């Protein structure tokens, strides 16, 4: 009877819990397309995606099938394209965008996939202008640091 109860408990626990597995997806040409963890056919944990040429395309974490936390994106030639935060599957907080030489050409505050806050634009690694957005619409622009400082708080950039 004791063995039966132990077996029954183990069976219920095993059958009641979803299986987590490592999954690999491939392009038609056999090249690796994506790899990561799934549970009940939903992406979880860390994933990597690849361009058809085999170069890394993007990498980051999933929670309940939605991107979460910090992600990195790359061009087909392997150079970094952008990086930033996801919150509940949407781009949020500061995002950095790179030129072909992997130099930051702008960084923006995002909320719910839209510019919401400041965007700082760079040329040759020097700040050349700043823009302010609300719900994706530009509401201000500055091309010199002094006027920007007068009209804005440094705390807004955090």
mmCIF file of C-alpha atoms in Angstrom:
data_model
loop_
_atom_site.group_PDB
_atom_site.id
_atom_site.type_symbol
_atom_site.label_atom_id
_atom_site.label_comp_id
_atom_site.label_asym_id
_atom_site.label_seq_id
_atom_site.Cartn_x
_atom_site.Cartn_y
_atom_site.Cartn_z
ATOM 1 C CA UNK A 1 0.000 0.000 0.000
ATOM 2 C CA UNK A 2 2.846 2.380 0.884
ATOM 3 C CA UNK A 3 4.581 1.694 -2.462
ATOM 4 C CA UNK A 4 1.299 2.228 -4.286
ATOM 5 C CA UNK A 5 0.811 5.660 -2.668
ATOM 6 C CA UNK A 6 4.390 6.712 -3.496
ATOM 7 C CA UNK A 7 3.955 5.587 -7.110
ATOM 8 C CA UNK A 8 0.606 7.381 -7.329
ATOM 9 C CA UNK A 9 2.076 10.628 -5.945
ATOM 10 C CA UNK A 10 5.031 10.478 -8.327
ATOM 11 C CA UNK A 11 2.728 9.798 -11.280
ATOM 12 C CA UNK A 12 0.488 12.745 -10.433
ATOM 13 C CA UNK A 13 3.482 15.040 -9.948
ATOM 14 C CA UNK A 14 5.138 13.919 -13.177
ATOM 15 C CA UNK A 15 1.980 14.053 -15.297
ATOM 16 C CA UNK A 16 0.743 17.280 -13.727
ATOM 17 C CA UNK A 17 3.904 19.247 -14.438
ATOM 18 C CA UNK A 18 4.658 20.486 -17.921
ATOM 19 C CA UNK A 19 7.813 19.318 -19.602
ATOM 20 C CA UNK A 20 10.495 21.883 -20.276
ATOM 21 C CA UNK A 21 12.638 21.127 -23.312
ATOM 22 C CA UNK A 22 15.401 22.706 -25.373
ATOM 23 C CA UNK A 23 14.180 23.383 -28.899
ATOM 24 C CA UNK A 24 16.063 24.086 -32.123
ATOM 25 C CA UNK A 25 14.386 25.444 -35.263
ATOM 26 C CA UNK A 26 15.998 25.369 -38.712
ATOM 27 C CA UNK A 27 15.702 27.236 -42.014
ATOM 28 C CA UNK A 28 14.759 25.196 -45.098
ATOM 29 C CA UNK A 29 18.453 25.084 -46.044
ATOM 30 C CA UNK A 30 19.276 23.329 -42.753
ATOM 31 C CA UNK A 31 20.869 26.393 -41.131
ATOM 32 C CA UNK A 32 20.003 26.931 -37.451
ATOM 33 C CA UNK A 33 17.237 29.565 -37.140
ATOM 34 C CA UNK A 34 16.554 29.667 -33.390
ATOM 35 C CA UNK A 35 17.289 27.809 -30.194
ATOM 36 C CA UNK A 36 15.962 28.046 -26.674
ATOM 37 C CA UNK A 37 13.690 26.654 -24.002
ATOM 38 C CA UNK A 38 9.971 25.918 -24.327
ATOM 39 C CA UNK A 39 7.371 24.763 -21.866
ATOM 40 C CA UNK A 40 3.950 23.728 -23.214
ATOM 41 C CA UNK A 41 5.062 25.073 -26.636
ATOM 42 C CA UNK A 42 5.642 28.541 -25.120
ATOM 43 C CA UNK A 43 9.072 30.192 -25.249
ATOM 44 C CA UNK A 44 10.706 30.613 -21.840
ATOM 45 C CA UNK A 45 14.162 31.450 -20.534
ATOM 46 C CA UNK A 46 17.070 32.286 -22.864
ATOM 47 C CA UNK A 47 16.754 32.230 -26.682
ATOM 48 C CA UNK A 48 19.046 32.930 -29.626
ATOM 49 C CA UNK A 49 17.914 33.660 -33.187
ATOM 50 C CA UNK A 50 20.096 33.530 -36.292
ATOM 51 C CA UNK A 51 20.118 35.185 -39.722
ATOM 52 C CA UNK A 52 19.919 32.799 -42.718
ATOM 53 C CA UNK A 53 23.701 33.210 -43.143
ATOM 54 C CA UNK A 54 24.253 31.781 -39.639
ATOM 55 C CA UNK A 55 25.167 35.071 -37.935
ATOM 56 C CA UNK A 56 23.488 35.839 -34.623
ATOM 57 C CA UNK A 57 20.361 37.975 -35.167
ATOM 58 C CA UNK A 58 19.095 38.553 -31.614
ATOM 59 C CA UNK A 59 19.309 37.083 -28.147
ATOM 60 C CA UNK A 60 17.398 37.511 -24.934
ATOM 61 C CA UNK A 61 14.966 36.042 -22.446
ATOM 62 C CA UNK A 62 11.320 35.082 -22.677
ATOM 63 C CA UNK A 63 8.755 34.828 -19.934
ATOM 64 C CA UNK A 64 5.429 33.203 -20.810
ATOM 65 C CA UNK A 65 6.152 33.588 -24.527
ATOM 66 C CA UNK A 66 6.967 37.324 -24.360
ATOM 67 C CA UNK A 67 10.388 38.991 -24.548
ATOM 68 C CA UNK A 68 11.549 40.209 -21.146
ATOM 69 C CA UNK A 69 14.591 41.859 -19.607
ATOM 70 C CA UNK A 70 17.599 42.867 -21.734
ATOM 71 C CA UNK A 71 17.925 41.950 -25.447
ATOM 72 C CA UNK A 72 20.632 42.370 -28.093
ATOM 73 C CA UNK A 73 20.094 42.687 -31.867
ATOM 74 C CA UNK A 74 22.688 42.202 -34.634
ATOM 75 C CA UNK A 75 22.993 42.828 -38.363
ATOM 76 C CA UNK A 76 23.692 40.035 -40.857
ATOM 77 C CA UNK A 77 27.379 41.007 -40.861
ATOM 78 C CA UNK A 78 27.521 40.397 -37.092
ATOM 79 C CA UNK A 79 27.744 44.018 -35.928
ATOM 80 C CA UNK A 80 25.537 45.145 -33.074
ATOM 81 C CA UNK A 81 22.371 46.946 -34.237
ATOM 82 C CA UNK A 82 20.543 47.756 -30.991
ATOM 83 C CA UNK A 83 20.001 46.691 -27.417
ATOM 84 C CA UNK A 84 17.482 47.412 -24.714
ATOM 85 C CA UNK A 85 14.864 46.352 -22.214
ATOM 86 C CA UNK A 86 11.569 44.574 -22.656
ATOM 87 C CA UNK A 87 8.837 44.760 -20.038
ATOM 88 C CA UNK A 88 5.842 42.440 -20.527
ATOM 89 C CA UNK A 89 6.806 41.894 -24.162
ATOM 90 C CA UNK A 90 7.128 45.602 -25.034
ATOM 91 C CA UNK A 91 10.221 47.748 -25.583
ATOM 92 C CA UNK A 92 10.708 49.948 -22.525
ATOM 93 C CA UNK A 93 13.327 52.042 -20.730
ATOM 94 C CA UNK A 94 16.557 53.072 -22.485
ATOM 95 C CA UNK A 95 17.413 51.565 -25.891
ATOM 96 C CA UNK A 96 20.733 52.047 -27.673
ATOM 97 C CA UNK A 97 21.029 52.061 -31.476
ATOM 98 C CA UNK A 98 24.328 51.571 -33.298
ATOM 99 C CA UNK A 99 25.740 52.572 -36.670
ATOM 100 C CA UNK A 100 27.584 50.138 -38.966
ATOM 101 C CA UNK A 101 30.797 50.677 -36.960
ATOM 102 C CA UNK A 102 29.049 49.752 -33.681
ATOM 103 C CA UNK A 103 29.176 53.340 -32.405
ATOM 104 C CA UNK A 104 26.049 54.595 -30.634
ATOM 105 C CA UNK A 105 24.215 56.921 -33.026
ATOM 106 C CA UNK A 106 21.209 57.469 -30.787
ATOM 107 C CA UNK A 107 19.659 56.286 -27.571
ATOM 108 C CA UNK A 108 16.025 56.658 -26.644
ATOM 109 C CA UNK A 109 13.697 56.139 -23.737
ATOM 110 C CA UNK A 110 10.837 53.880 -24.811
ATOM 111 C CA UNK A 111 7.582 52.827 -23.236
ATOM 112 C CA UNK A 112 5.178 50.295 -24.766
ATOM 113 C CA UNK A 113 7.244 50.160 -28.001
ATOM 114 C CA UNK A 114 7.060 53.968 -28.477
ATOM 115 C CA UNK A 115 9.495 56.796 -27.878
ATOM 116 C CA UNK A 116 8.468 58.273 -24.559
ATOM 117 C CA UNK A 117 11.017 60.533 -22.910
ATOM 118 C CA UNK A 118 14.325 61.614 -24.402
ATOM 119 C CA UNK A 119 16.279 60.617 -27.490
ATOM 120 C CA UNK A 120 19.918 61.629 -27.610
ATOM 121 C CA UNK A 121 21.510 61.763 -31.070
ATOM 122 C CA UNK A 122 25.239 61.346 -31.662
ATOM 123 C CA UNK A 123 27.715 61.874 -34.501
ATOM 124 C CA UNK A 124 31.292 60.630 -34.143
ATOM 125 C CA UNK A 125 30.510 59.732 -30.522
ATOM 126 C CA UNK A 126 29.548 63.345 -29.695
ATOM 127 C CA UNK A 127 26.086 64.440 -28.619
ATOM 128 C CA UNK A 128 24.670 66.626 -31.399
ATOM 129 C CA UNK A 129 21.021 67.011 -30.377
ATOM 130 C CA UNK A 130 18.331 65.897 -27.983
ATOM 131 C CA UNK A 131 14.656 65.305 -28.597
ATOM 132 C CA UNK A 132 11.766 64.783 -26.208
ATOM 133 C CA UNK A 133 8.820 62.497 -27.004
ATOM 134 C CA UNK A 134 5.460 61.748 -25.475
ATOM 135 C CA UNK A 135 3.556 58.683 -26.708
ATOM 136 C CA UNK A 136 5.647 58.537 -29.874
ATOM 137 C CA UNK A 137 5.195 62.220 -30.793
ATOM 138 C CA UNK A 138 8.129 64.640 -30.672
ATOM 139 C CA UNK A 139 7.388 67.550 -28.339
ATOM 140 C CA UNK A 140 10.817 69.183 -28.151
ATOM 141 C CA UNK A 141 14.224 69.403 -29.796
ATOM 142 C CA UNK A 142 17.522 70.958 -28.709
ATOM 143 C CA UNK A 143 20.749 71.308 -30.665
ATOM 144 C CA UNK A 144 22.871 72.883 -27.947
ATOM 145 C CA UNK A 145 23.606 71.630 -24.468
ATOM 146 C CA UNK A 146 22.967 74.941 -22.688
ATOM 147 C CA UNK A 147 19.371 75.321 -23.871
ATOM 148 C CA UNK A 148 18.742 71.653 -23.123
ATOM 149 C CA UNK A 149 20.015 72.061 -19.535
ATOM 150 C CA UNK A 150 17.882 75.179 -18.989
ATOM 151 C CA UNK A 151 14.669 73.520 -20.077
ATOM 152 C CA UNK A 152 15.125 70.011 -18.680
ATOM 153 C CA UNK A 153 16.141 68.177 -15.546
ATOM 154 C CA UNK A 154 19.093 65.809 -15.542
ATOM 155 C CA UNK A 155 16.915 63.492 -13.443
ATOM 156 C CA UNK A 156 14.603 63.031 -16.441
ATOM 157 C CA UNK A 157 17.423 61.198 -18.224
ATOM 158 C CA UNK A 158 17.480 58.333 -15.763
#
